[in-house]
mmCIF file of C-alpha atoms in Angstrom:
data_model
loop_
_atom_site.group_PDB
_atom_site.id
_atom_site.type_symbol
_atom_site.label_atom_id
_atom_site.label_comp_id
_atom_site.label_asym_id
_atom_site.label_seq_id
_atom_site.Cartn_x
_atom_site.Cartn_y
_atom_site.Cartn_z
ATOM 1 C CA VAL Y 1 -17.864 31.241 245.693
ATOM 2 C CA SER Y 2 -15.918 27.989 246.050
ATOM 3 C CA ALA Y 3 -13.607 28.988 243.179
ATOM 4 C CA LEU Y 4 -13.001 32.404 244.757
ATOM 5 C CA ILE Y 5 -12.146 30.843 248.132
ATOM 6 C CA GLY Y 6 -9.751 28.372 246.438
ATOM 7 C CA ALA Y 7 -7.986 31.142 244.509
ATOM 8 C CA LEU Y 8 -7.524 33.234 247.635
ATOM 9 C CA ALA Y 9 -6.125 30.255 249.597
ATOM 10 C CA GLY Y 10 -3.720 29.331 246.784
ATOM 11 C CA GLY Y 11 -2.468 32.907 246.510
ATOM 12 C CA ALA Y 12 -1.808 33.070 250.247
ATOM 13 C CA PHE Y 13 0.204 29.779 250.111
ATOM 14 C CA VAL Y 14 2.378 31.056 247.239
ATOM 15 C CA ALA Y 15 2.999 34.355 249.034
ATOM 16 C CA ARG Y 16 4.062 32.567 252.206
ATOM 17 C CA ARG Y 17 6.439 30.277 250.219
ATOM 18 C CA GLU Y 18 8.031 33.236 248.383
ATOM 19 C CA ARG Y 19 8.565 35.053 251.670
ATOM 20 C CA ALA Y 20 10.156 31.955 253.252
ATOM 21 C CA GLU Y 21 12.588 31.088 250.406
ATOM 22 C CA PRO Y 22 14.667 34.350 250.406
ATOM 23 C CA ALA Y 23 15.105 34.002 254.176
ATOM 24 C CA SER Y 24 16.812 30.605 253.768
ATOM 25 C CA ALA Y 25 19.273 31.748 251.064
ATOM 26 C CA PRO Y 26 21.653 33.728 253.341
ATOM 27 C CA ILE Y 27 21.889 30.746 255.721
ATOM 28 C CA THR Y 28 23.017 28.501 252.865
ATOM 29 C CA ALA Y 29 25.596 31.071 251.774
ATOM 30 C CA GLN Y 30 26.879 31.488 255.310
ATOM 31 C CA ALA Y 31 27.220 27.725 255.722
ATOM 32 C CA ALA Y 32 29.215 27.448 252.504
ATOM 33 C CA ALA Y 33 31.579 30.296 253.380
ATOM 34 C CA PRO Y 34 33.713 28.348 255.884
ATOM 35 C CA ALA Y 35 34.180 25.529 253.367
ATOM 36 C CA ARG Y 36 35.587 27.975 250.822
ATOM 37 C CA HIS Y 37 37.830 29.502 253.496
ATOM 38 C CA ASN Y 38 39.170 26.089 254.578
ATOM 39 C CA ASP Y 39 40.194 25.289 251.014
ATOM 40 C CA GLN Y 40 42.715 28.141 251.040
ATOM 41 C CA ALA Y 41 46.316 26.956 251.547
ATOM 42 C CA GLU Y 42 48.175 27.904 254.718
ATOM 43 C CA PRO Y 43 51.332 30.004 254.221
ATOM 44 C CA ALA Y 44 54.610 28.066 254.210
ATOM 45 C CA SER Y 45 56.504 27.975 257.521
ATOM 46 C CA PRO Y 46 59.817 26.415 258.583
ATOM 47 C CA TYR Y 47 57.996 24.809 261.525
ATOM 48 C CA PRO Y 48 54.539 23.272 261.775
ATOM 49 C CA GLN Y 49 52.207 26.213 262.511
ATOM 50 C CA TYR Y 50 49.943 24.265 264.843
ATOM 51 C CA LEU Y 51 50.472 21.213 267.017
ATOM 52 C CA SER Y 52 47.552 19.300 268.501
ATOM 53 C CA LEU Y 53 49.395 18.496 271.714
ATOM 54 C CA GLY Y 54 46.610 19.514 274.077
ATOM 55 C CA GLY Y 55 43.945 17.295 272.581
ATOM 56 C CA ALA Y 56 41.110 19.553 271.424
ATOM 57 C CA ALA Y 57 41.986 22.836 269.740
ATOM 58 C CA PRO Y 58 45.370 23.217 268.068
ATOM 59 C CA VAL Y 59 47.902 25.464 269.809
ATOM 60 C CA SER Y 60 50.416 27.688 268.051
ATOM 61 C CA PHE Y 61 54.019 26.503 267.867
ATOM 62 C CA GLU Y 62 55.275 29.741 269.406
ATOM 63 C CA ALA Y 63 52.878 29.499 272.347
ATOM 64 C CA LEU Y 64 54.062 25.954 273.060
ATOM 65 C CA ARG Y 65 57.707 27.001 272.852
ATOM 66 C CA LYS Y 66 57.241 29.876 275.288
ATOM 67 C CA ARG Y 67 55.288 27.728 277.721
ATOM 68 C CA ALA Y 68 57.934 24.991 277.659
ATOM 69 C CA GLN Y 69 60.646 27.551 278.385
ATOM 70 C CA ARG Y 70 58.877 28.934 281.461
ATOM 71 C CA ASP Y 71 57.100 25.802 282.747
ATOM 72 C CA PRO Y 72 59.512 22.972 283.783
ATOM 73 C CA ALA Y 73 56.665 20.512 284.351
ATOM 74 C CA PHE Y 74 55.298 21.085 280.852
ATOM 75 C CA LEU Y 75 58.791 20.675 279.376
ATOM 76 C CA GLN Y 76 59.237 17.374 281.212
ATOM 77 C CA ASP Y 77 55.906 16.233 279.818
ATOM 78 C CA LEU Y 78 57.041 17.100 276.285
ATOM 79 C CA LEU Y 79 60.280 15.138 276.780
ATOM 80 C CA ARG Y 80 58.324 12.180 278.158
ATOM 81 C CA ARG Y 81 55.925 12.286 275.224
ATOM 82 C CA TYR Y 82 58.766 12.473 272.729
ATOM 83 C CA GLY Y 83 60.406 9.456 274.338
ATOM 84 C CA GLN Y 84 57.192 7.443 274.068
ATOM 85 C CA GLU Y 85 55.740 8.695 270.765
ATOM 86 C CA THR Y 86 55.665 6.160 267.924
ATOM 87 C CA ALA Y 87 53.867 8.106 265.157
ATOM 88 C CA ALA Y 88 56.450 9.606 262.781
ATOM 89 C CA ASP Y 89 54.599 12.890 262.176
ATOM 90 C CA ALA Y 90 54.008 13.526 265.883
ATOM 91 C CA ARG Y 91 57.653 12.682 266.668
ATOM 92 C CA GLY Y 92 58.755 15.167 264.025
ATOM 93 C CA GLU Y 93 56.558 17.907 265.512
ATOM 94 C CA LEU Y 94 57.810 17.229 269.026
ATOM 95 C CA LEU Y 95 61.439 17.138 267.903
ATOM 96 C CA ALA Y 96 61.106 20.479 266.088
ATOM 97 C CA LEU Y 97 59.532 21.990 269.194
ATOM 98 C CA LEU Y 98 62.208 20.642 271.556
ATOM 99 C CA HIS Y 99 64.960 21.877 269.239
ATOM 100 C CA ALA Y 100 63.372 25.341 269.357
ATOM 101 C CA VAL Y 101 63.076 25.220 273.147
ATOM 102 C CA GLY Y 102 66.697 24.125 273.637
ATOM 103 C CA GLY Y 103 68.241 24.929 276.991
ATOM 104 C CA GLU Y 104 70.102 22.945 279.601
ATOM 105 C CA GLU Y 105 67.220 20.685 280.634
ATOM 106 C CA VAL Y 106 66.705 19.363 277.098
ATOM 107 C CA LEU Y 107 70.471 18.951 276.713
ATOM 108 C CA ARG Y 108 70.783 16.919 279.934
ATOM 109 C CA TYR Y 109 67.928 14.683 278.837
ATOM 110 C CA ALA Y 110 69.469 14.252 275.376
ATOM 111 C CA LEU Y 111 72.896 13.352 276.772
ATOM 112 C CA SER Y 112 71.441 10.819 279.212
ATOM 113 C CA ARG Y 113 69.463 9.099 276.452
ATOM 114 C CA ALA Y 114 72.368 9.188 273.996
ATOM 115 C CA ALA Y 115 74.596 7.449 276.537
ATOM 116 C CA SER Y 116 72.249 4.449 276.644
ATOM 117 C CA THR Y 117 73.198 1.141 275.067
ATOM 118 C CA ARG Y 118 69.574 0.625 273.974
ATOM 119 C CA ALA Y 119 69.235 1.487 270.297
ATOM 120 C CA GLU Y 120 65.923 3.352 270.663
ATOM 121 C CA ASP Y 121 67.117 5.404 273.646
ATOM 122 C CA GLU Y 122 70.320 6.251 271.802
ATOM 123 C CA ARG Y 123 68.328 7.369 268.762
ATOM 124 C CA ILE Y 124 66.139 9.662 270.871
ATOM 125 C CA GLY Y 125 69.179 11.232 272.512
ATOM 126 C CA LEU Y 126 71.126 11.702 269.279
ATOM 127 C CA ASP Y 127 68.143 13.262 267.499
ATOM 128 C CA LEU Y 128 67.735 15.768 270.337
ATOM 129 C CA LEU Y 129 71.478 16.510 270.313
ATOM 130 C CA GLY Y 130 71.064 17.498 266.665
ATOM 131 C CA GLY Y 131 69.616 20.773 267.908
ATOM 132 C CA TYR Y 132 72.925 21.764 269.542
ATOM 133 C CA SER Y 133 76.164 22.962 267.983
ATOM 134 C CA LEU Y 134 79.349 20.907 268.205
ATOM 135 C CA GLN Y 135 80.903 24.005 269.734
ATOM 136 C CA ARG Y 136 79.548 22.599 272.989
ATOM 137 C CA ALA Y 137 82.157 20.221 274.374
ATOM 138 C CA GLU Y 138 79.617 17.816 275.894
ATOM 139 C CA VAL Y 139 77.806 17.394 272.577
ATOM 140 C CA ARG Y 140 81.058 16.886 270.675
ATOM 141 C CA GLU Y 141 82.392 14.383 273.191
ATOM 142 C CA ALA Y 142 79.142 12.398 273.220
ATOM 143 C CA LEU Y 143 79.391 11.794 269.456
ATOM 144 C CA LEU Y 144 83.107 11.016 269.609
ATOM 145 C CA ALA Y 145 82.540 8.525 272.432
ATOM 146 C CA LYS Y 146 79.983 6.730 270.288
ATOM 147 C CA LEU Y 147 82.403 6.631 267.345
ATOM 148 C CA ARG Y 148 85.245 5.316 269.511
ATOM 149 C CA ALA Y 149 82.973 2.551 270.777
ATOM 150 C CA GLY Y 150 82.445 1.331 267.206
ATOM 151 C CA GLY Y 151 79.453 -0.669 266.055
ATOM 152 C CA GLU Y 152 77.594 -1.426 262.863
ATOM 153 C CA PRO Y 153 79.032 0.387 259.811
ATOM 154 C CA GLN Y 154 75.682 1.972 258.967
ATOM 155 C CA ARG Y 155 75.405 3.380 262.495
ATOM 156 C CA GLU Y 156 78.994 4.674 262.365
ATOM 157 C CA ALA Y 157 78.324 6.378 259.037
ATOM 158 C CA GLU Y 158 75.242 8.055 260.500
ATOM 159 C CA LEU Y 159 77.254 9.281 263.504
ATOM 160 C CA ILE Y 160 79.903 10.694 261.155
ATOM 161 C CA ARG Y 161 77.259 12.611 259.218
ATOM 162 C CA ARG Y 162 76.165 14.221 262.491
ATOM 163 C CA LEU Y 163 79.604 15.831 262.901
ATOM 164 C CA THR Y 164 78.567 19.100 261.273
ATOM 165 C CA PRO Y 165 81.618 21.409 261.285
ATOM 166 C CA ALA Y 166 81.554 24.355 263.672
ATOM 167 C CA THR Y 167 83.939 27.178 264.450
ATOM 168 C CA MET Y 168 86.042 26.291 267.480
ATOM 169 C CA PRO Y 169 89.637 26.381 268.773
ATOM 170 C CA GLU Y 170 91.950 23.999 266.939
ATOM 171 C CA GLU Y 171 92.646 22.149 270.199
ATOM 172 C CA ASP Y 172 88.938 21.277 270.436
ATOM 173 C CA ALA Y 173 88.692 20.308 266.768
ATOM 174 C CA ALA Y 174 91.796 18.080 266.934
ATOM 175 C CA PRO Y 175 90.048 14.987 268.446
ATOM 176 C CA VAL Y 176 87.332 15.174 265.790
ATOM 177 C CA ILE Y 177 89.897 15.425 262.985
ATOM 178 C CA GLU Y 178 91.923 12.571 264.457
ATOM 179 C CA ARG Y 179 88.906 10.292 264.633
ATOM 180 C CA LEU Y 180 87.743 11.161 261.116
ATOM 181 C CA ALA Y 181 91.236 10.531 259.737
ATOM 182 C CA ALA Y 182 91.215 7.075 261.337
ATOM 183 C CA LEU Y 183 87.759 6.260 259.982
ATOM 184 C CA ALA Y 184 88.825 7.369 256.486
ATOM 185 C CA GLY Y 185 90.736 4.065 256.388
ATOM 186 C CA ASP Y 186 87.848 1.947 257.710
ATOM 187 C CA GLY Y 187 87.067 -1.404 256.128
ATOM 188 C CA ASP Y 188 83.524 -0.351 255.201
ATOM 189 C CA ALA Y 189 83.140 1.800 252.080
ATOM 190 C CA GLU Y 190 80.220 3.835 253.451
ATOM 191 C CA VAL Y 191 82.184 4.738 256.573
ATOM 192 C CA ARG Y 192 85.301 5.608 254.542
ATOM 193 C CA GLY Y 193 83.396 7.830 252.134
ATOM 194 C CA ASP Y 194 81.508 9.752 254.805
ATOM 195 C CA ALA Y 195 84.646 10.147 256.941
ATOM 196 C CA VAL Y 196 86.632 11.620 254.029
ATOM 197 C CA ALA Y 197 83.791 13.988 253.147
ATOM 198 C CA GLN Y 198 83.648 15.310 256.721
ATOM 199 C CA LEU Y 199 87.430 15.368 257.142
ATOM 200 C CA ALA Y 200 87.743 17.703 254.150
ATOM 201 C CA GLN Y 201 85.479 20.164 255.972
ATOM 202 C CA TRP Y 202 87.078 19.874 259.423
ATOM 203 C CA ALA Y 203 90.785 19.644 258.649
ATOM 204 C CA GLU Y 204 93.212 22.098 257.136
ATOM 205 C CA PRO Y 205 93.789 21.405 253.405
ATOM 206 C CA ALA Y 206 97.253 19.938 254.037
ATOM 207 C CA GLN Y 207 95.824 17.616 256.715
ATOM 208 C CA ALA Y 208 93.056 16.346 254.463
ATOM 209 C CA GLU Y 209 95.130 15.987 251.280
ATOM 210 C CA ASP Y 210 96.473 12.497 251.938
ATOM 211 C CA ALA Y 211 93.066 11.053 252.825
ATOM 212 C CA LEU Y 212 91.502 12.731 249.793
ATOM 213 C CA HIS Y 213 94.138 11.303 247.476
ATOM 214 C CA ARG Y 214 93.657 7.786 248.819
ATOM 215 C CA ALA Y 215 89.897 8.172 248.467
ATOM 216 C CA LEU Y 216 90.197 9.274 244.813
ATOM 217 C CA LEU Y 217 92.044 5.985 244.157
ATOM 218 C CA ASP Y 218 89.694 3.881 246.314
ATOM 219 C CA PRO Y 219 88.417 0.642 244.732
ATOM 220 C CA ALA Y 220 84.869 1.531 245.828
ATOM 221 C CA ALA Y 221 83.082 3.810 243.341
ATOM 222 C CA SER Y 222 80.983 5.374 246.130
ATOM 223 C CA VAL Y 223 84.137 6.473 247.980
ATOM 224 C CA ARG Y 224 85.640 7.974 244.806
ATOM 225 C CA SER Y 225 82.427 9.885 244.134
ATOM 226 C CA LYS Y 226 82.398 11.413 247.623
ATOM 227 C CA ALA Y 227 86.103 12.232 247.370
ATOM 228 C CA ILE Y 228 85.602 14.161 244.111
ATOM 229 C CA VAL Y 229 82.886 16.277 245.719
ATOM 230 C CA ALA Y 230 85.042 16.737 248.840
ATOM 231 C CA VAL Y 231 87.982 18.031 246.794
ATOM 232 C CA SER Y 232 85.675 20.508 245.039
ATOM 233 C CA GLY Y 233 84.399 21.793 248.360
ATOM 234 C CA SER Y 234 87.814 22.098 250.001
ATOM 235 C CA ALA Y 235 90.919 24.159 249.415
ATOM 236 C CA ALA Y 236 93.139 21.067 249.163
ATOM 237 C CA ARG Y 237 95.292 21.279 246.024
ATOM 238 C CA SER Y 238 98.270 19.176 244.971
ATOM 239 C CA GLU Y 239 99.782 17.644 241.856
ATOM 240 C CA ARG Y 240 98.685 14.163 242.823
ATOM 241 C CA LEU Y 241 95.102 15.269 243.475
ATOM 242 C CA LYS Y 242 95.105 16.876 240.038
ATOM 243 C CA ASP Y 243 96.534 13.721 238.410
ATOM 244 C CA ALA Y 244 93.904 11.542 240.079
ATOM 245 C CA LEU Y 245 91.100 13.824 238.924
ATOM 246 C CA LEU Y 246 92.481 13.899 235.362
ATOM 247 C CA ALA Y 247 92.588 10.100 235.345
ATOM 248 C CA ILE Y 248 88.956 9.863 236.446
ATOM 249 C CA ALA Y 249 87.819 12.545 233.984
ATOM 250 C CA ALA Y 250 89.522 10.795 231.063
ATOM 251 C CA ASP Y 251 88.648 7.198 231.999
ATOM 252 C CA PRO Y 252 85.755 5.831 229.896
ATOM 253 C CA ALA Y 253 85.282 3.140 232.566
ATOM 254 C CA SER Y 254 84.333 5.806 235.129
ATOM 255 C CA ASN Y 255 80.656 6.596 235.345
ATOM 256 C CA ALA Y 256 79.445 9.726 233.583
ATOM 257 C CA ALA Y 257 78.573 11.564 236.804
ATOM 258 C CA ASP Y 258 82.084 11.065 238.214
ATOM 259 C CA ARG Y 259 83.735 12.143 234.969
ATOM 260 C CA GLY Y 260 81.645 15.311 234.907
ATOM 261 C CA ALA Y 261 82.322 16.032 238.597
ATOM 262 C CA ALA Y 262 86.056 15.474 238.128
ATOM 263 C CA ALA Y 263 86.118 17.815 235.135
ATOM 264 C CA MET Y 264 84.334 20.466 237.184
ATOM 265 C CA ALA Y 265 86.752 20.025 240.132
ATOM 266 C CA LEU Y 266 89.716 20.459 237.776
ATOM 267 C CA GLN Y 267 88.602 24.001 236.980
ATOM 268 C CA ASP Y 268 90.117 25.024 240.323
ATOM 269 C CA PHE Y 269 93.567 23.604 239.430
ATOM 270 C CA ARG Y 270 96.339 25.130 237.340
ATOM 271 C CA LEU Y 271 96.725 23.028 234.169
ATOM 272 C CA ASN Y 272 99.532 22.913 231.622
ATOM 273 C CA ARG Y 273 98.716 22.565 227.909
ATOM 274 C CA ALA Y 274 98.695 18.764 227.925
ATOM 275 C CA GLU Y 275 96.522 18.658 231.036
ATOM 276 C CA TYR Y 276 94.253 21.332 229.621
ATOM 277 C CA ALA Y 277 93.737 19.246 226.461
ATOM 278 C CA ILE Y 278 92.726 16.258 228.608
ATOM 279 C CA TRP Y 279 90.371 18.453 230.618
ATOM 280 C CA GLN Y 280 88.884 19.981 227.459
ATOM 281 C CA ARG Y 281 88.040 16.555 226.004
ATOM 282 C CA ALA Y 282 86.609 15.413 229.328
ATOM 283 C CA GLN Y 283 84.511 18.550 229.652
ATOM 284 C CA ALA Y 284 83.208 18.217 226.085
ATOM 285 C CA ARG Y 285 82.233 14.587 226.763
ATOM 286 C CA ALA Y 286 80.547 15.575 230.013
ATOM 287 C CA ASP Y 287 78.589 18.322 228.251
ATOM 288 C CA ALA Y 288 77.516 15.929 225.510
ATOM 289 C CA GLU Y 289 76.405 13.306 228.030
ATOM 290 C CA SER Y 290 74.427 15.854 230.025
ATOM 291 C CA GLY Y 291 72.843 17.303 226.882
ATOM 292 C CA GLU Y 292 74.517 20.695 227.308
ATOM 293 C CA GLY Y 293 76.946 20.431 224.440
ATOM 294 C CA GLY Y 294 75.579 22.572 221.616
#
């Protein structure tokens, strides 16, 4: 009797355990499902898809942009936060958002900060101005005013690089071209090189030719390198530009990258037989040095 009672009790325990175990399996699977989902990569986007600006749940970039455009108080809060933010990733998110918002309020804030003599305020203003075209006179004049004021060469070179060419009347482009032409003769090699590179994009080929020629003969290798690239990207053509490029391409003392770039730039020039022979040797050497020569 005791054995029978024990067998019945054991069978009941096993049955209860078997009924309980299948019930727990779906819960485990459901718990694991979100982990597998979170491992999937987000699709690439030109902007961050979500910004945790509100604190708790992330908010879509587009929702933040639309709110900032219709809510002046929220926009002012974004500008304040950008001015105070120290974390690089958060600053980048805020800057991308403010560039997308644009508008007159952001522009006024950017111009007021850029006009400051404090380095950090100036940086904030200039970064925000990067979202506006130089077709706008106030943006163009703000950068030119900074360049006329002078300063550290590294800062001047950075300002020059911000002068992205834009389509505008020649009367409006003239002050930019004039300033770049002056800076192409600056005492600092970085400033000279960047000024020549930008001048070749802003000025008419005949206007840029003299500065490009001087830069190809510059004692600083960095200036010569930028001048070679600038000639390639411009329509400036002359006998003396061609002669300078041939000299660089054929000079064993020039670095390999400059010789190769000069040989490539010469493809856009008309060459006589003697010049073509020089170019051919330079091109063959460049191909051999780059591993492309058969």
